[in-house]
Tab-separated table of C-alpha atoms in Angstrom:
chain	number	residue	atom	x	y	z
A	1266	ASN	CA	7.870	18.921	11.092
A	1267	ALA	CA	7.457	15.481	12.719
A	1268	GLY	CA	5.222	13.874	10.038
A	1269	VAL	CA	3.923	10.528	11.298
A	1270	THR	CA	5.015	9.431	14.766
A	1271	GLN	CA	4.428	5.973	16.194
A	1272	THR	CA	4.589	5.072	19.876
A	1273	PRO	CA	6.144	2.824	21.134
A	1274	LYS	CA	8.981	1.790	18.802
A	1275	PHE	CA	9.501	-1.612	20.414
A	1276	ARG	CA	7.413	-3.817	22.685
A	1277	VAL	CA	7.440	-7.366	23.986
A	1278	LEU	CA	4.118	-8.782	25.146
A	1279	LYS	CA	3.112	-12.027	26.743
A	1280	THR	CA	0.343	-14.050	25.123
A	1281	GLY	CA	-3.012	-12.753	26.299
A	1282	GLN	CA	-1.815	-9.283	27.268
A	1283	SER	CA	-3.327	-6.188	25.721
A	1284	MET	CA	-1.746	-3.028	24.375
A	1285	THR	CA	-2.432	0.052	22.300
A	1286	LEU	CA	-0.226	1.441	19.545
A	1287	LEU	CA	-0.490	5.163	18.975
A	1288	CYS	CA	-0.087	6.936	15.652
A	1289	ALA	CA	0.010	10.724	15.491
A	1290	GLN	CA	0.306	12.893	12.368
A	1291	ASP	CA	0.750	16.644	12.183
A	1292	MET	CA	-0.054	17.118	8.482
A	1293	ASN	CA	-3.828	17.489	8.890
A	1294	HIS	CA	-4.374	14.400	6.744
A	1295	GLU	CA	-7.861	12.956	6.434
A	1296	TYR	CA	-6.884	9.341	5.771
A	1297	MET	CA	-4.954	7.135	8.153
A	1298	TYR	CA	-3.963	3.466	7.885
A	1299	TRP	CA	-2.496	0.663	9.960
A	1300	TYR	CA	-0.381	-1.980	8.176
A	1301	ARG	CA	1.568	-4.960	9.391
A	1302	GLN	CA	4.744	-6.131	7.667
A	1303	ASP	CA	5.884	-9.721	7.838
A	1304	PRO	CA	8.817	-11.349	6.016
A	1305	GLY	CA	7.913	-12.292	2.454
A	1306	MET	CA	4.402	-10.865	2.735
A	1307	GLY	CA	4.856	-7.157	2.184
A	1308	LEU	CA	2.576	-4.698	3.912
A	1309	ARG	CA	-0.969	-5.829	4.668
A	1310	LEU	CA	-3.725	-3.426	5.624
A	1311	ILE	CA	-5.294	-4.014	9.050
A	1312	HIS	CA	-7.726	-1.099	9.448
A	1313	TYR	CA	-8.085	2.354	8.011
A	1314	SER	CA	-9.950	5.603	8.604
A	1315	VAL	CA	-11.231	8.207	6.172
A	1316	GLY	CA	-11.901	10.802	8.851
A	1317	GLU	CA	-12.397	11.562	12.517
A	1318	GLY	CA	-14.842	9.137	14.099
A	1319	THR	CA	-14.815	6.664	11.170
A	1320	THR	CA	-12.960	3.364	10.805
A	1321	ALA	CA	-13.116	0.413	8.431
A	1322	LYS	CA	-11.633	-3.067	8.163
A	1323	GLY	CA	-8.770	-3.861	5.851
A	1324	GLU	CA	-7.357	-7.157	4.648
A	1325	VAL	CA	-6.337	-8.641	8.033
A	1326	PRO	CA	-8.496	-7.057	10.781
A	1327	ASP	CA	-9.037	-10.051	13.083
A	1328	GLY	CA	-7.633	-9.607	16.589
A	1329	TYR	CA	-7.301	-5.820	16.249
A	1330	ASN	CA	-9.481	-2.828	17.007
A	1331	VAL	CA	-8.976	0.822	16.130
A	1332	SER	CA	-10.270	4.217	17.092
A	1333	ARG	CA	-9.965	7.695	15.643
A	1334	LEU	CA	-11.373	10.103	18.183
A	1335	LYS	CA	-9.192	12.973	16.975
A	1336	LYS	CA	-8.197	13.716	13.384
A	1337	GLN	CA	-4.494	13.597	14.154
A	1338	ASN	CA	-4.492	10.305	16.075
A	1339	PHE	CA	-5.207	6.715	15.051
A	1340	LEU	CA	-4.986	4.028	17.722
A	1341	LEU	CA	-4.506	0.308	17.131
A	1342	GLY	CA	-5.483	-2.038	19.948
A	1343	LEU	CA	-4.675	-5.655	20.607
A	1344	GLU	CA	-7.110	-6.981	23.209
A	1345	SER	CA	-5.510	-10.392	23.722
A	1346	ALA	CA	-2.144	-10.690	22.008
A	1347	ALA	CA	-1.191	-13.898	20.196
A	1348	PRO	CA	2.211	-15.014	18.859
A	1349	SER	CA	0.788	-14.681	15.314
A	1350	GLN	CA	0.619	-10.930	15.928
A	1351	THR	CA	4.400	-10.709	16.186
A	1352	SER	CA	5.175	-8.263	13.402
A	1353	VAL	CA	6.306	-4.774	12.486
A	1354	TYR	CA	3.378	-2.365	12.485
A	1355	PHE	CA	3.340	0.746	10.328
A	1356	CYS	CA	0.980	3.653	10.436
A	1357	ALA	CA	0.498	5.859	7.395
A	1358	SER	CA	-1.467	8.966	6.548
A	1359	ARG	CA	-2.506	10.677	3.348
A	1360	SER	CA	-4.441	13.735	2.328
A	1361	GLN	CA	-7.627	13.462	0.269
A	1362	VAL	CA	-6.091	15.168	-2.730
A	1363	ASN	CA	-2.613	13.645	-2.882
A	1364	THR	CA	-1.545	10.120	-3.771
A	1365	GLU	CA	1.519	9.985	-1.538
A	1366	ALA	CA	1.125	8.193	1.785
A	1367	PHE	CA	3.548	9.063	4.572
A	1368	PHE	CA	4.666	6.297	6.897
A	1369	GLY	CA	5.845	6.254	10.471
A	1370	GLN	CA	9.041	4.521	11.567
A	1371	GLY	CA	7.251	1.383	12.681
A	1372	THR	CA	6.599	-0.483	15.918
A	1373	ARG	CA	8.340	-3.819	16.390
A	1374	LEU	CA	6.056	-6.048	18.431
A	1375	THR	CA	7.008	-9.467	19.733
A	1376	VAL	CA	4.424	-11.679	21.420
A	1377	VAL	CA	5.906	-14.522	23.451
B	593	GLN	CA	-3.878	-15.845	-7.143
B	594	LYS	CA	-2.355	-12.879	-5.337
B	595	GLU	CA	-3.389	-9.423	-6.477
B	596	VAL	CA	0.245	-8.403	-6.743
B	597	GLU	CA	3.291	-10.541	-7.473
B	598	GLN	CA	6.804	-9.235	-6.902
B	599	ASP	CA	10.060	-11.153	-7.123
B	600	PRO	CA	11.438	-11.060	-3.553
B	601	GLY	CA	15.080	-11.393	-4.569
B	602	PRO	CA	17.433	-10.796	-2.891
B	603	LEU	CA	19.186	-8.999	-5.709
B	604	SER	CA	22.875	-8.135	-5.498
B	605	VAL	CA	24.569	-5.991	-8.163
B	606	PRO	CA	27.895	-4.135	-8.536
B	607	GLU	CA	27.988	-0.362	-8.291
B	608	GLY	CA	27.119	1.268	-11.607
B	609	ALA	CA	24.894	-1.573	-12.821
B	610	ILE	CA	21.416	-1.096	-14.239
B	611	VAL	CA	18.785	-2.624	-11.980
B	612	SER	CA	15.376	-3.826	-13.110
B	613	LEU	CA	12.626	-4.453	-10.566
B	614	ASN	CA	9.250	-5.819	-11.619
B	615	CYS	CA	5.714	-6.447	-10.446
B	616	THR	CA	2.624	-7.952	-11.997
B	617	TYR	CA	-0.911	-7.295	-10.844
B	618	SER	CA	-4.345	-8.715	-11.531
B	619	ASN	CA	-6.763	-6.002	-10.338
B	620	SER	CA	-7.975	-3.952	-13.303
B	621	ALA	CA	-9.308	-1.301	-10.890
B	622	PHE	CA	-5.783	-0.166	-9.982
B	623	GLN	CA	-5.251	3.319	-11.353
B	624	TYR	CA	-2.122	4.588	-9.582
B	625	PHE	CA	1.179	2.764	-9.743
B	626	MET	CA	3.878	3.488	-7.210
B	627	TRP	CA	7.291	2.461	-6.041
B	628	TYR	CA	8.259	2.817	-2.403
B	629	ARG	CA	11.774	2.471	-1.043
B	630	GLN	CA	12.332	1.117	2.442
B	631	TYR	CA	15.668	1.274	4.180
B	632	SER	CA	16.402	-1.235	6.909
B	633	ARG	CA	14.358	-0.608	10.071
B	634	LYS	CA	12.659	2.430	8.546
B	635	GLY	CA	9.215	3.162	7.152
B	636	PRO	CA	8.597	3.079	3.380
B	637	GLU	CA	9.041	6.317	1.427
B	638	LEU	CA	7.462	7.118	-1.906
B	639	LEU	CA	10.022	7.033	-4.706
B	640	MET	CA	7.883	7.490	-7.797
B	641	TYR	CA	4.304	7.226	-8.933
B	642	THR	CA	2.407	7.349	-12.199
B	643	TYR	CA	-1.138	6.786	-13.386
B	644	SER	CA	-0.693	6.088	-17.074
B	645	SER	CA	0.990	3.529	-19.275
B	646	GLY	CA	4.437	4.465	-20.465
B	647	ASN	CA	7.636	5.678	-18.873
B	648	LYS	CA	8.302	8.309	-16.244
B	649	GLU	CA	11.831	9.439	-15.442
B	650	ASP	CA	13.214	11.034	-12.322
B	651	GLY	CA	16.984	11.305	-12.320
B	652	ARG	CA	18.468	7.807	-12.308
B	653	PHE	CA	15.060	6.198	-11.819
B	654	THR	CA	12.534	5.245	-14.506
B	655	ALA	CA	9.100	3.835	-13.767
B	656	GLN	CA	7.432	1.899	-16.543
B	657	VAL	CA	3.785	0.823	-16.659
B	658	ASP	CA	2.128	-1.509	-19.155
B	659	LYS	CA	-1.563	-1.597	-18.292
B	660	SER	CA	-2.424	-4.026	-21.078
B	661	SER	CA	-0.049	-6.626	-19.623
B	662	LYS	CA	-0.648	-5.541	-15.997
B	663	TYR	CA	3.071	-5.169	-15.492
B	664	ILE	CA	5.147	-2.420	-13.912
B	665	SER	CA	8.894	-1.969	-13.657
B	666	LEU	CA	11.397	0.261	-11.945
B	667	PHE	CA	14.790	0.797	-13.552
B	668	ILE	CA	17.736	2.227	-11.658
B	669	ARG	CA	20.642	3.485	-13.760
B	670	ASP	CA	24.189	3.875	-12.435
B	671	SER	CA	23.195	2.159	-9.190
B	672	GLN	CA	24.893	3.355	-6.005
B	673	PRO	CA	25.488	1.668	-2.622
B	674	SER	CA	23.016	4.178	-1.183
B	675	ASP	CA	20.331	2.530	-3.355
B	676	SER	CA	20.604	-0.607	-1.210
B	677	ALA	CA	17.122	-1.028	0.231
B	678	THR	CA	13.896	-2.962	-0.198
B	679	TYR	CA	11.757	-1.737	-3.083
B	680	LEU	CA	8.007	-2.198	-2.835
B	681	CYS	CA	5.595	-1.787	-5.694
B	682	ALA	CA	2.231	-0.399	-4.628
B	683	PHE	CA	-1.115	0.092	-6.267
B	684	THR	CA	-4.293	1.954	-5.516
B	685	GLY	CA	-7.662	2.370	-7.134
B	686	SER	CA	-10.166	5.195	-7.176
B	687	GLY	CA	-12.099	4.270	-4.030
B	688	SER	CA	-12.655	6.947	-1.379
B	689	ALA	CA	-9.935	5.732	0.957
B	690	ARG	CA	-7.598	4.675	-1.858
B	691	GLN	CA	-5.778	2.254	0.381
B	692	LEU	CA	-2.519	0.911	-1.005
B	693	THR	CA	-1.959	-2.701	-2.015
B	694	PHE	CA	1.707	-3.639	-1.787
B	695	GLY	CA	3.942	-6.211	-3.365
B	696	SER	CA	6.099	-8.297	-1.037
B	697	GLY	CA	9.198	-6.213	-1.791
B	698	THR	CA	12.539	-6.873	-3.503
B	699	GLN	CA	15.659	-6.538	-1.382
B	700	LEU	CA	18.453	-4.857	-3.370
B	701	THR	CA	22.116	-4.648	-2.411
B	702	VAL	CA	24.510	-2.548	-4.490
B	703	LEU	CA	28.095	-3.570	-3.840
B	704	PRO	CA	30.829	-0.892	-3.920
C-alpha cells in the first residue's frame, strides 16, 4: 500500500522556470492538501481540495496553482518560479470521516 | 499574534528523561488537537490526537489539553534515542475541509 506518493523528490529550478509537482494517493481520500515547510515556520497550507474538480486557497497561495482532475491526484504548479519558493513541499490526504492526515515524503525544491 | 505558538527548541535530553513539549493557540474554533512526529527528511506522521480537555495516554506518550487556557502538551516518558525527531502540534476545526494548522515544531534529540 503506497499511501501518498510525491513526484519528484528533488528539483532545482532557475528563476522564471515552471514546473508541476504531482501528488498521488491510493486510499480513496476525499480531501487533499499542499503544504510548504520552511525553517522555523512549520507547515503552511498553500491550496487544498475537498473533492474531484474542486480547489481552494490556503494561507499562502500566491505564485501557485493547483488542479484535481482525478480523485487520486492533486497537482501543484509553479508558473514562474522565484527564489522565495525554495522550500520543502508536502502533500497530504485525509478521508471525510477520519481526523488523521497522511503525508507524502516531500519534494525538496530549490530555485536559483 | 500567531494562531499557534510552539517553542522551537532545540531540546536535548539524556535517554530515560521525561520530555515535555508545549503549544499555545488562540483560535477558539479549534476542536481537534494533534501531535505529529517528523523524522529527518520524512513526512509528518500522526502520533496522537484528542478532542477534549484532559489527558490521553498511549504507551510512553501522554497528550494533555487545557481548552480554558488554550494550551496543549505532549509528555514522553522514558525517552529513547528513537524518539529523536521534530514534534509538531496541529489543530483543526469543524469546517468541511478541516485543514490542519501547525505549530513551527520542536526539534528533540535524545542522547544515548
